[in-house]
Tab-separated table of C-alpha atoms in Angstrom:
chain	number	residue	atom	x	y	z
A	1	MET	CA	-16.109	36.069	-13.174
A	2	LEU	CA	-18.976	34.613	-11.136
A	3	ALA	CA	-20.837	34.351	-14.353
A	4	GLY	CA	-18.015	31.733	-15.490
A	5	VAL	CA	-17.353	30.051	-12.054
A	6	VAL	CA	-21.323	29.381	-12.498
A	7	THR	CA	-20.701	27.957	-15.727
A	8	MET	CA	-17.939	26.123	-15.077
A	9	LEU	CA	-19.498	24.438	-12.116
A	10	VAL	CA	-22.724	23.485	-14.563
A	11	GLY	CA	-20.416	21.818	-17.075
A	12	LEU	CA	-18.614	19.698	-14.680
A	13	ALA	CA	-22.015	18.859	-13.184
A	14	THR	CA	-23.654	17.815	-16.557
A	15	SER	CA	-20.198	16.293	-17.380
A	16	PHE	CA	-20.216	14.182	-14.090
A	17	GLY	CA	-23.929	12.970	-14.537
A	18	THR	CA	-23.735	12.159	-18.179
A	19	ALA	CA	-20.668	9.413	-16.774
A	20	MET	CA	-22.540	8.526	-14.201
A	21	ALA	CA	-25.799	7.646	-16.379
A	22	LEU	CA	-23.292	5.830	-19.005
A	23	THR	CA	-21.921	3.792	-15.884
A	24	ILE	CA	-18.466	5.346	-17.192
A	25	ARG	CA	-16.563	4.569	-14.090
A	26	GLU	CA	-14.252	7.765	-14.689
A	27	SER	CA	-15.812	11.179	-15.125
A	28	PRO	CA	-13.623	13.763	-16.723
A	29	VAL	CA	-12.104	15.040	-13.306
A	30	VAL	CA	-11.217	11.773	-11.681
A	31	ALA	CA	-9.431	10.920	-15.185
A	32	VAL	CA	-7.557	14.051	-14.834
A	33	ALA	CA	-6.772	12.807	-11.330
A	34	GLU	CA	-5.602	9.599	-11.927
A	35	LEU	CA	-3.537	11.022	-14.566
A	36	ILE	CA	-1.507	13.826	-12.141
A	37	ILE	CA	-1.053	10.530	-10.081
A	38	GLU	CA	0.020	8.409	-13.202
A	39	ILE	CA	2.843	11.234	-13.813
A	40	THR	CA	3.613	12.065	-10.451
A	41	PRO	CA	7.301	10.883	-9.151
A	42	GLY	CA	7.431	8.492	-6.809
A	43	ALA	CA	9.173	10.712	-3.832
A	44	VAL	CA	6.627	13.367	-4.381
A	45	ALA	CA	3.681	10.868	-4.451
A	46	GLU	CA	5.474	9.382	-1.193
A	47	ARG	CA	5.801	12.701	0.297
A	48	LEU	CA	2.413	14.028	-0.110
A	49	ILE	CA	0.950	10.809	1.273
A	50	SER	CA	2.938	11.195	4.722
A	51	LEU	CA	1.574	14.940	4.843
A	52	VAL	CA	-2.227	14.454	4.416
A	53	GLY	CA	-2.352	10.093	4.598
A	54	GLN	CA	-5.832	9.067	3.106
A	55	LEU	CA	-7.231	12.134	2.554
A	56	ASP	CA	-4.756	12.683	-0.289
A	57	LYS	CA	-6.837	11.912	-3.014
A	58	PRO	CA	-10.058	13.879	-1.965
A	59	LEU	CA	-7.778	16.623	-1.692
A	60	LEU	CA	-6.553	16.259	-5.338
A	61	VAL	CA	-9.890	15.824	-6.797
A	62	CYS	CA	-10.949	19.190	-4.611
A	63	GLY	CA	-7.766	20.745	-5.562
A	64	ILE	CA	-8.641	20.001	-9.401
A	65	VAL	CA	-12.227	21.054	-9.256
A	66	LEU	CA	-10.799	24.932	-7.381
A	67	PHE	CA	-8.465	24.966	-10.145
A	68	LEU	CA	-11.183	24.585	-12.703
A	69	LEU	CA	-13.566	26.864	-11.290
A	70	ALA	CA	-10.601	29.433	-11.212
A	71	LEU	CA	-10.229	29.053	-14.898
A	72	GLY	CA	-13.943	29.407	-15.665
A	73	GLY	CA	-13.887	32.759	-13.362
A	74	LEU	CA	-11.194	33.447	-15.699
A	75	ALA	CA	-13.616	32.629	-18.741
A	76	GLY	CA	-16.061	34.778	-17.732
A	77	LEU	CA	-13.799	37.912	-17.427
A	78	LEU	CA	-12.615	37.027	-20.718
A	79	SER	CA	-16.035	37.263	-21.797
A	80	ARG	CA	-16.405	40.952	-21.139
A	81	THR	CA	-14.556	41.487	-24.920
A	82	GLY	CA	-16.184	38.663	-26.976
A	83	THR	CA	-16.726	35.073	-27.104
A	84	ALA	CA	-13.471	34.089	-28.983
A	85	LEU	CA	-10.964	34.230	-25.780
A	86	PRO	CA	-13.908	32.291	-23.773
A	87	MET	CA	-13.573	29.822	-26.495
A	88	LEU	CA	-9.757	28.931	-25.628
A	89	VAL	CA	-10.305	28.458	-22.142
A	90	TRP	CA	-13.396	25.844	-22.628
A	91	LEU	CA	-10.937	24.298	-25.800
A	92	GLY	CA	-7.918	23.907	-23.512
A	93	VAL	CA	-10.185	22.366	-20.367
A	94	ALA	CA	-11.864	19.956	-22.631
A	95	GLY	CA	-8.995	18.915	-24.658
A	96	LEU	CA	-6.960	18.098	-21.112
A	97	GLY	CA	-9.955	15.789	-20.181
A	98	ILE	CA	-10.528	13.979	-23.399
A	99	LEU	CA	-6.531	13.230	-23.175
A	100	ALA	CA	-6.563	12.227	-19.358
A	101	VAL	CA	-9.619	9.704	-20.099
A	102	LEU	CA	-8.188	8.445	-23.665
A	103	ILE	CA	-5.123	7.138	-21.992
A	104	GLN	CA	-6.821	5.374	-19.218
A	105	PRO	CA	-6.943	1.475	-19.698
A	106	GLY	CA	-9.484	0.918	-22.087
A	107	GLY	CA	-10.457	4.123	-22.565
A	108	SER	CA	-12.491	4.914	-25.955
A	109	VAL	CA	-13.647	7.509	-27.964
A	110	ALA	CA	-17.104	6.813	-26.232
A	111	ASP	CA	-15.877	7.211	-22.915
A	112	THR	CA	-15.090	11.337	-23.764
A	113	LEU	CA	-19.226	11.823	-24.256
A	114	PRO	CA	-19.117	13.202	-20.966
A	115	VAL	CA	-16.231	15.926	-21.411
A	116	VAL	CA	-18.108	16.595	-24.797
A	117	VAL	CA	-21.431	17.415	-23.039
A	118	GLY	CA	-19.372	19.502	-20.454
A	119	TYR	CA	-18.033	21.381	-23.372
A	120	VAL	CA	-21.120	22.342	-25.197
A	121	THR	CA	-23.002	23.022	-21.780
A	122	TRP	CA	-19.845	25.459	-21.142
A	123	VAL	CA	-20.325	27.152	-24.220
A	124	LEU	CA	-23.936	27.643	-24.072
A	125	VAL	CA	-24.448	28.713	-20.787
A	126	LEU	CA	-21.726	30.998	-20.860
A	127	ALA	CA	-23.543	32.430	-23.358
A	128	ALA	CA	-27.147	32.621	-21.703
A	129	VAL	CA	-26.010	33.728	-18.179
A	130	THR	CA	-23.967	36.833	-19.437
A	131	LYS	CA	-26.776	37.780	-21.420
A	132	PRO	CA	-27.910	40.242	-19.159
A	133	LEU	CA	-25.037	41.363	-18.115
A	134	ARG	CA	-24.429	42.404	-21.846
A	135	VAL	CA	-27.285	44.071	-22.005
A	136	ALA	CA	-26.867	46.340	-18.655
A	137	GLN	CA	-23.328	47.241	-20.631
A	138	ARG	CA	-25.096	48.690	-23.850
A	139	HIS	CA	-28.056	49.881	-21.479
A	140	PRO	CA	-27.055	51.908	-18.292
A	141	GLU	CA	-29.966	52.732	-17.404
A	142	LEU	CA	-31.400	48.782	-17.263
A	143	ALA	CA	-28.365	48.018	-15.613
A	144	SER	CA	-30.169	47.453	-12.070
A	145	ARG	CA	-32.956	45.151	-13.600
A	146	GLU	CA	-30.618	42.825	-15.659
A	147	ARG	CA	-28.238	42.493	-12.893
A	148	ARG	CA	-31.083	41.234	-10.706
A	149	VAL	CA	-32.044	38.789	-13.889
A	150	PHE	CA	-28.423	37.337	-13.948
A	151	LEU	CA	-28.437	36.716	-10.399
A	152	VAL	CA	-31.654	34.772	-10.727
A	153	VAL	CA	-30.461	32.809	-13.569
A	154	ALA	CA	-27.104	32.281	-11.838
A	155	GLY	CA	-28.663	30.762	-8.787
A	156	VAL	CA	-31.444	29.127	-10.596
A	157	LEU	CA	-28.435	27.245	-12.816
A	158	ALA	CA	-26.408	26.417	-9.821
A	159	VAL	CA	-28.778	24.670	-7.993
A	160	ALA	CA	-29.740	22.753	-11.348
A	161	ALA	CA	-25.885	21.672	-11.207
A	162	VAL	CA	-26.055	20.020	-7.841
A	163	GLY	CA	-29.675	18.526	-8.986
A	164	VAL	CA	-28.126	16.928	-12.570
A	165	ALA	CA	-24.949	15.734	-10.439
A	166	GLY	CA	-27.222	14.104	-7.901
A	167	ALA	CA	-29.729	12.681	-10.454
A	168	GLY	CA	-26.699	11.225	-12.083
A	169	ARG	CA	-25.027	9.260	-9.526
A	170	ILE	CA	-28.749	8.300	-9.061
A	171	VAL	CA	-28.973	6.901	-12.392
A	172	GLY	CA	-25.557	5.443	-12.213
A	173	ARG	CA	-26.192	2.080	-10.081
A	174	GLY	CA	-23.446	0.262	-11.148
A	175	ARG	CA	-21.470	0.339	-7.881
A	176	ARG	CA	-24.611	-0.468	-5.959
A	177	HIS	CA	-25.801	-3.078	-8.195
A	178	VAL	CA	-22.218	-4.953	-7.831
A	179	ALA	CA	-22.182	-4.423	-3.937
A	180	GLU	CA	-25.928	-6.357	-3.987
A	181	SER	CA	-24.127	-8.780	-6.112
A	182	ARG	CA	-21.220	-8.975	-3.460
A	183	ARG	CA	-23.975	-9.614	-0.468
A	184	LEU	CA	-25.926	-12.171	-2.144
A	185	LEU	CA	-22.686	-14.273	-3.467
A	186	ARG	CA	-22.096	-17.967	-2.119
A	187	LEU	CA	-19.036	-19.067	-2.061
A	188	ASP	CA	-18.380	-22.981	-1.734
A	189	GLY	CA	-14.900	-23.759	0.525
A	190	VAL	CA	-14.713	-20.657	2.103
A	191	THR	CA	-14.780	-20.598	5.821
A	192	ARG	CA	-14.477	-17.981	8.365
A	193	PRO	CA	-12.592	-20.035	11.352
A	194	PRO	CA	-12.668	-18.341	14.854
A	195	VAL	CA	-9.262	-16.193	15.407
A	196	PRO	CA	-6.814	-18.851	17.507
A	197	ALA	CA	-6.975	-18.173	21.598
A	198	GLU	CA	-3.224	-18.491	21.589
A	199	THR	CA	-2.572	-15.590	19.108
A	200	THR	CA	-3.690	-13.418	21.665
A	201	ILE	CA	-1.166	-12.488	24.261
A	202	GLY	CA	-3.913	-10.993	26.791
A	203	LEU	CA	-2.718	-7.007	27.242
A	204	GLY	CA	-5.344	-4.143	26.522
A	205	GLY	CA	-4.281	-1.650	23.650
A	206	ILE	CA	-2.415	-3.867	21.337
A	207	SER	CA	-3.985	-4.317	17.547
A	208	PRO	CA	-6.244	-7.358	17.101
A	209	TRP	CA	-4.431	-10.171	15.931
A	210	GLN	CA	-6.931	-10.463	13.308
A	211	THR	CA	-7.755	-7.014	11.593
A	212	PRO	CA	-11.056	-6.211	10.576
A	213	ALA	CA	-11.978	-5.735	7.069
A	214	ASP	CA	-13.193	-2.325	8.012
A	215	ASP	CA	-9.949	-1.242	9.705
A	216	PHE	CA	-7.673	-3.312	7.045
A	217	TYR	CA	-5.023	-0.531	5.697
A	218	LEU	CA	-6.304	1.007	2.280
A	219	ILE	CA	-3.466	1.636	-0.534
A	220	HIS	CA	-4.321	2.054	-4.144
A	221	THR	CA	-3.944	4.611	-6.974
A	222	ALA	CA	-7.352	4.298	-8.149
A	223	ILE	CA	-9.925	7.985	-7.403
A	224	SER	CA	-13.070	6.119	-8.206
A	225	VAL	CA	-12.679	2.414	-7.530
A	226	PRO	CA	-13.627	-0.481	-10.141
A	227	THR	CA	-16.900	-2.060	-9.994
A	228	ILE	CA	-17.221	-5.073	-11.648
A	229	GLU	CA	-19.746	-7.586	-11.664
A	230	PRO	CA	-18.310	-11.536	-10.906
A	231	LYS	CA	-20.338	-12.704	-14.256
A	232	ASP	CA	-17.754	-9.894	-16.044
A	233	TRP	CA	-14.381	-10.783	-14.564
A	234	VAL	CA	-12.277	-12.359	-16.717
A	235	LEU	CA	-8.457	-13.229	-16.077
A	236	ARG	CA	-6.188	-13.879	-18.758
A	237	ILE	CA	-2.542	-15.168	-18.432
A	238	HIS	CA	-0.421	-15.218	-21.179
A	239	GLY	CA	3.076	-14.319	-22.309
A	240	LEU	CA	6.055	-16.777	-22.241
A	241	VAL	CA	3.874	-19.621	-21.849
A	242	GLU	CA	3.362	-22.850	-23.800
A	243	LYS	CA	-0.577	-21.736	-23.881
A	244	GLU	CA	-2.933	-19.106	-22.739
A	245	LEU	CA	-5.496	-19.331	-20.251
A	246	THR	CA	-8.692	-17.356	-19.515
A	247	LEU	CA	-10.573	-17.794	-16.711
A	248	SER	CA	-13.698	-16.515	-15.700
A	249	TYR	CA	-14.967	-15.935	-12.398
A	250	GLN	CA	-17.059	-18.956	-12.209
A	251	ASP	CA	-14.136	-20.936	-13.901
A	252	LEU	CA	-11.920	-19.476	-10.866
A	253	VAL	CA	-14.415	-20.266	-7.923
A	254	ALA	CA	-14.499	-23.958	-8.985
A	255	ARG	CA	-11.302	-24.978	-8.352
A	256	ARG	CA	-9.779	-25.850	-4.910
A	257	ILE	CA	-9.677	-23.364	-2.355
A	258	THR	CA	-6.911	-22.679	-0.261
A	259	GLU	CA	-7.173	-20.571	2.851
A	260	SER	CA	-4.286	-18.956	5.110
A	261	TRP	CA	-4.220	-16.272	7.859
A	262	ILE	CA	-1.686	-13.668	6.312
A	263	THR	CA	-0.383	-10.559	7.060
A	264	LEU	CA	0.034	-7.800	4.565
A	265	GLY	CA	1.982	-4.492	4.599
A	266	CYS	CA	2.457	-1.575	2.737
A	267	VAL	CA	6.102	-0.523	1.677
A	268	SER	CA	4.923	3.028	2.650
A	269	ASN	CA	4.423	1.941	6.342
A	270	GLU	CA	6.983	4.023	8.198
A	271	VAL	CA	8.999	2.459	11.593
A	272	GLY	CA	5.844	2.180	13.888
A	273	GLY	CA	3.382	2.575	11.050
A	274	ASP	CA	0.022	1.310	10.943
A	275	LEU	CA	-0.173	0.291	7.364
A	276	VAL	CA	0.135	-3.538	7.741
A	277	GLY	CA	-2.809	-5.534	8.906
A	278	ASN	CA	-3.670	-9.940	9.079
A	279	ALA	CA	-6.698	-11.279	7.898
A	280	TRP	CA	-7.928	-14.883	6.872
A	281	TRP	CA	-7.401	-14.913	3.132
A	282	SER	CA	-9.192	-17.671	0.308
A	283	GLY	CA	-8.531	-17.921	-3.210
A	284	ILE	CA	-7.105	-20.468	-5.761
A	285	ARG	CA	-3.279	-20.814	-5.618
A	286	THR	CA	-1.177	-19.399	-8.268
A	287	ALA	CA	1.422	-21.987	-8.273
A	288	ASP	CA	-1.528	-24.134	-9.550
A	289	LEU	CA	-2.714	-21.805	-12.541
A	290	LEU	CA	0.776	-20.777	-13.998
A	291	ALA	CA	2.018	-25.105	-13.749
A	292	GLU	CA	-1.426	-25.392	-16.262
A	293	VAL	CA	0.258	-22.656	-18.791
A	294	GLY	CA	3.543	-24.069	-19.066
A	295	LEU	CA	6.438	-21.544	-18.060
A	296	ASP	CA	8.865	-20.481	-20.335
A	297	PRO	CA	12.826	-21.335	-18.502
A	298	SER	CA	13.205	-17.383	-19.336
A	299	ALA	CA	10.897	-15.941	-17.409
A	300	ASP	CA	11.612	-14.215	-13.784
A	301	CYS	CA	8.166	-12.362	-13.179
A	302	VAL	CA	4.657	-11.784	-13.907
A	303	LEU	CA	3.264	-8.210	-14.886
A	304	GLN	CA	-0.452	-7.849	-12.908
A	305	THR	CA	-2.636	-5.580	-14.425
A	306	SER	CA	-5.601	-3.798	-12.420
A	307	ASP	CA	-8.763	-3.265	-13.953
A	308	ASP	CA	-7.906	0.554	-13.339
A	309	GLY	CA	-4.718	-0.442	-15.551
A	310	TRP	CA	-2.183	-0.258	-12.622
A	311	THR	CA	0.436	-2.530	-12.713
A	312	CYS	CA	3.367	-4.241	-10.671
A	313	SER	CA	5.838	-6.859	-11.500
A	314	THR	CA	5.924	-9.655	-9.152
A	315	PRO	CA	8.978	-12.340	-8.936
A	316	LEU	CA	7.378	-15.688	-10.559
A	317	SER	CA	9.304	-17.882	-8.404
A	318	THR	CA	6.865	-16.046	-5.630
A	319	LEU	CA	4.363	-16.904	-7.532
A	320	THR	CA	4.904	-20.939	-7.736
A	321	ASP	CA	6.725	-21.706	-4.496
A	322	ASP	CA	4.820	-23.144	-1.334
A	323	ARG	CA	4.189	-19.710	0.293
A	324	ASN	CA	0.449	-19.771	-0.764
A	325	ALA	CA	0.276	-17.397	-3.168
A	326	MET	CA	-3.322	-16.849	-4.359
A	327	LEU	CA	-5.538	-15.216	-6.589
A	328	ALA	CA	-8.027	-13.920	-3.731
A	329	ILE	CA	-11.763	-14.050	-3.349
A	330	ALA	CA	-12.412	-13.753	0.304
A	331	MET	CA	-11.205	-11.979	3.274
A	332	ASN	CA	-11.982	-12.799	6.973
A	333	GLY	CA	-14.666	-15.363	5.670
A	334	ALA	CA	-16.993	-12.770	3.629
A	335	PRO	CA	-16.613	-11.889	-0.518
A	336	LEU	CA	-13.910	-9.035	-0.964
A	337	PRO	CA	-14.833	-5.748	-0.156
A	338	ILE	CA	-15.398	-3.653	-3.506
A	339	GLU	CA	-12.250	-1.682	-2.126
A	340	HIS	CA	-10.240	-4.225	-1.464
A	341	GLY	CA	-10.054	-5.601	-4.736
A	342	PHE	CA	-13.638	-7.362	-5.174
A	343	PRO	CA	-13.810	-9.892	-7.009
A	344	VAL	CA	-10.251	-11.092	-7.355
A	345	ARG	CA	-6.984	-9.791	-6.367
A	346	THR	CA	-3.717	-11.169	-5.665
A	347	ILE	CA	-1.937	-12.304	-2.400
A	348	VAL	CA	1.713	-13.101	-1.824
A	349	PRO	CA	2.950	-13.588	1.729
A	350	GLY	CA	6.756	-12.235	2.208
A	351	LEU	CA	6.465	-9.164	-0.594
A	352	TYR	CA	5.076	-5.576	-0.054
A	353	GLY	CA	2.009	-4.998	-1.848
A	354	TYR	CA	3.640	-2.239	-4.669
A	355	VAL	CA	5.080	-5.649	-6.212
A	356	SER	CA	2.070	-8.026	-5.443
A	357	ALA	CA	-1.447	-7.126	-3.996
A	358	THR	CA	-2.819	-6.254	-7.189
A	359	LYS	CA	-6.997	-5.485	-6.855
A	360	TRP	CA	-9.245	-6.432	-8.927
A	361	VAL	CA	-6.808	-8.327	-10.905
A	362	VAL	CA	-7.626	-9.050	-14.344
A	363	ASP	CA	-4.387	-9.793	-16.528
A	364	PHE	CA	-1.242	-11.808	-15.665
A	365	GLU	CA	1.467	-11.657	-18.371
A	366	VAL	CA	4.393	-13.655	-17.790
A	367	THR	CA	7.625	-12.019	-18.646
A	368	ARG	CA	11.186	-11.274	-17.888
A	369	PHE	CA	12.066	-8.103	-15.254
A	370	SER	CA	14.415	-6.563	-18.219
A	371	ASP	CA	11.220	-6.450	-20.573
A	372	VAL	CA	8.685	-4.639	-18.206
A	373	ALA	CA	8.677	-1.879	-15.846
A	374	ALA	CA	5.555	-1.336	-13.647
A	375	PHE	CA	3.785	1.362	-11.511
A	376	TRP	CA	6.079	1.656	-8.804
A	377	THR	CA	9.350	0.781	-9.856
A	378	GLU	CA	8.769	3.103	-12.673
A	379	ARG	CA	8.764	5.423	-9.895
A	380	GLY	CA	12.032	4.996	-8.041
A	381	TRP	CA	10.726	1.737	-5.984
A	382	SER	CA	12.997	-1.852	-6.543
A	383	GLU	CA	11.909	-4.576	-8.120
A	384	MET	CA	11.502	-7.771	-5.431
A	385	GLY	CA	9.997	-5.981	-2.565
A	386	PRO	CA	10.568	-8.366	0.139
A	387	VAL	CA	9.089	-7.409	3.414
A	388	LYS	CA	11.571	-6.288	5.952
A	389	ILE	CA	11.420	-7.136	9.744
A	390	ALA	CA	9.339	-5.014	11.906
A	391	SER	CA	8.165	-4.678	15.188
A	392	ARG	CA	6.364	-1.822	16.723
A	393	ILE	CA	4.905	-0.757	20.498
A	394	ASP	CA	1.273	-0.241	20.940
A	395	VAL	CA	1.253	-0.024	24.570
A	396	PRO	CA	2.049	2.298	25.905
A	397	ARG	CA	1.782	5.179	23.556
A	398	SER	CA	4.231	7.787	23.046
A	399	GLY	CA	3.965	10.411	25.251
A	400	ALA	CA	1.756	8.655	27.898
A	401	ASP	CA	2.248	9.507	31.409
A	402	LEU	CA	2.392	6.761	34.011
A	403	PRO	CA	2.616	5.807	37.308
A	404	ALA	CA	5.870	4.800	38.813
A	405	GLY	CA	6.187	0.810	39.432
A	406	ASP	CA	5.649	-2.110	37.065
A	407	VAL	CA	4.249	-1.495	33.575
A	408	ASN	CA	2.904	-3.695	30.656
A	409	ILE	CA	4.590	-2.805	27.185
A	410	GLY	CA	3.321	-4.562	24.577
A	411	GLY	CA	3.120	-4.500	20.626
A	412	LEU	CA	3.319	-6.465	17.210
A	413	ALA	CA	6.063	-7.889	15.295
A	414	TRP	CA	6.184	-9.225	11.962
A	415	ALA	CA	8.651	-10.944	9.250
A	416	GLN	CA	6.155	-12.586	6.952
A	417	HIS	CA	7.093	-16.105	5.087
A	418	THR	CA	9.738	-16.179	7.565
A	419	GLY	CA	8.226	-15.885	10.818
A	420	ILE	CA	9.348	-14.152	14.241
A	421	ALA	CA	11.252	-16.146	16.614
A	422	LYS	CA	12.277	-13.375	19.032
A	423	VAL	CA	11.450	-9.801	20.501
A	424	GLU	CA	13.355	-7.667	22.811
A	425	VAL	CA	12.255	-4.570	24.314
A	426	ALA	CA	15.379	-1.741	25.777
A	427	LEU	CA	15.008	0.538	28.209
A	428	ASP	CA	16.959	3.873	27.763
A	429	GLY	CA	19.513	2.581	25.462
A	430	GLY	CA	20.139	-0.655	28.308
A	431	GLU	CA	20.574	-4.218	27.891
A	432	TRP	CA	18.214	-5.855	25.504
A	433	ARG	CA	15.378	-7.838	27.594
A	434	PRO	CA	13.326	-10.740	25.919
A	435	ALA	CA	9.422	-10.298	25.801
A	436	GLU	CA	6.999	-13.165	25.656
A	437	LEU	CA	5.608	-13.704	22.600
A	438	ALA	CA	1.882	-15.300	21.739
A	439	ALA	CA	1.609	-17.935	19.173
A	440	ALA	CA	1.523	-17.742	15.596
A	441	PRO	CA	-0.320	-20.383	13.287
A	442	SER	CA	2.147	-19.701	10.389
A	443	LYS	CA	5.256	-18.108	9.179
A	444	ASP	CA	3.292	-15.488	7.197
A	445	THR	CA	1.758	-13.571	9.693
A	446	TRP	CA	2.237	-11.100	12.519
A	447	VAL	CA	2.466	-11.993	16.581
A	448	GLN	CA	1.632	-9.936	19.621
A	449	TRP	CA	4.274	-9.577	22.212
A	450	ALA	CA	4.360	-8.491	25.768
A	451	ILE	CA	7.154	-7.757	28.888
A	452	THR	CA	6.617	-6.154	32.196
A	453	LEU	CA	9.624	-3.474	32.936
A	454	PRO	CA	9.734	-1.759	36.444
A	455	LEU	CA	9.915	1.990	35.411
A	456	GLU	CA	10.970	4.787	37.911
A	457	PRO	CA	10.046	8.502	38.195
A	458	GLY	CA	11.615	10.477	35.193
A	459	ASP	CA	11.496	10.286	31.546
A	460	HIS	CA	12.196	7.217	29.826
A	461	GLN	CA	12.539	6.014	26.103
A	462	LEU	CA	11.391	2.151	25.433
A	463	ARG	CA	12.555	0.791	21.930
A	464	VAL	CA	11.750	-2.757	20.565
A	465	ARG	CA	13.703	-5.025	17.931
A	466	ALA	CA	12.887	-8.181	16.087
A	467	SER	CA	14.749	-11.503	15.202
A	468	ASP	CA	13.423	-13.987	12.472
A	469	LYS	CA	13.516	-17.525	12.643
A	470	ASP	CA	16.484	-17.110	9.930
A	471	GLY	CA	18.452	-15.811	13.046
A	472	LEU	CA	18.188	-12.004	11.140
A	473	VAL	CA	18.039	-9.232	13.773
A	474	GLN	CA	16.021	-6.190	13.193
A	475	THR	CA	18.712	-3.469	12.398
A	476	GLY	CA	18.470	-0.126	14.006
A	477	VAL	CA	19.644	1.607	10.971
A	478	ARG	CA	17.027	4.410	10.247
A	479	ARG	CA	15.900	4.648	6.194
A	480	ASP	CA	13.369	6.116	4.549
A	481	VAL	CA	10.453	3.830	3.088
A	482	VAL	CA	11.885	4.420	-0.455
A	483	PRO	CA	13.154	2.396	-2.260
A	484	ASP	CA	12.249	-0.917	-0.687
A	485	GLY	CA	10.921	-0.109	2.626
A	486	ALA	CA	11.515	1.601	5.841
A	487	THR	CA	13.989	0.302	8.471
A	488	GLY	CA	14.790	1.170	12.100
A	489	TRP	CA	13.357	0.182	15.647
A	490	HIS	CA	10.727	1.722	16.874
A	491	THR	CA	11.615	3.998	19.951
A	492	ILE	CA	8.639	6.122	22.321
A	493	ASP	CA	9.338	8.177	24.968
A	494	VAL	CA	7.146	8.209	28.295
A	495	SER	CA	7.338	9.880	31.664
A	496	VAL	CA	6.681	8.373	34.723
A	497	ALA	CA	5.005	10.312	37.433
A	498	GLY	CA	6.687	10.030	41.578
A	499	ALA	CA	5.289	8.587	44.134
């Protein structure tokens, strides 16, 4: 069994090293992980994400590796009876790896080379590492010596596997090169304005009005994020259009830059959750680009495709109206971080990201909702995805122990592309009391709010609701994030000590 585990480890290492050395984005294990993500039902995926959060992808990869090591142990046990049965294990694992690689967007036969290298490694290494054990079986008097030989060989191979994987990562410097290209990139027309002073309510503990890039929430399906050199990036706009348009990165950034403060939120954000952030985005308006291609009157959506194959179907009207939807090239005055879609991603104010915010975007197909299906809509989420009114309490935290007297309460509220008109807080199920609102430079950003309430000793419950500028009041009905975003009032419990 140990021989099989070591053999599997060495094969995975040579496969990974080959993928890295050839700058293939997806090693076979990553390809299998992304295949699992692709076929996992939406409700199951949402449940798992709610349990483990952003550890979902590392845990998935670790689980796959552990499963493969178990299969390696099985192959080792089967090798007692000959080479045929272990060969079936290696063929099965390699076949799954090849399938996962080939069905990835842009997958080619050349991309299966790491799997082939891994398969050859398994066959050769298992035969070599089990040779001392077979000698010990035939000659019991040599068993002690041969087992020592086996342990030495297995140990050397295990160390070599780590070295091969590390060497492949060193050789595969694609990400580091892209990171350096990003660092050296200078974008004319991109600014970095200060945070407007009037947007801050002045209560400590509330999340900052501008979210730093490093703290901005990250949601995507990629196990290994695409690393694209700006010179290699191309966007194709096609489909129900009078003429196709293909844009290079230089073509794009040479156009007029538009910039806005925009709050983005994830459809997976639960009531009171933190999968939301506000940043200064810079890019090129999608409305201008789509006007150039001539839209067919029957078209009602754009199927966006990421470099990693992820898709979303976005209402065409939201990409062509006055909401300043853009192909973003910068975040908070700097080129997009790689994890947030460098070199280009889509931003559409007022829509949840699953129907709009395509990172590493490379394709716009103008089409009809009736003719296409996208990644999350195939898994039970709705087609449109407009952001719902939401509010949360940041201060105090739920479960806090507070002194009696006046207590400062505050947080954030948002209703992108409509704007927040009012925030109210209720104490212990009583009347709704209006909170003070900080300013917001546009209807596409969240707003900070605060209120001071006298709290007597005992246990208390606080809840918040918001109203948008169209007069719609946030509903208190609790609904899950599926199919189009959570609803309900954020409610916290606090305890107030006696005098």
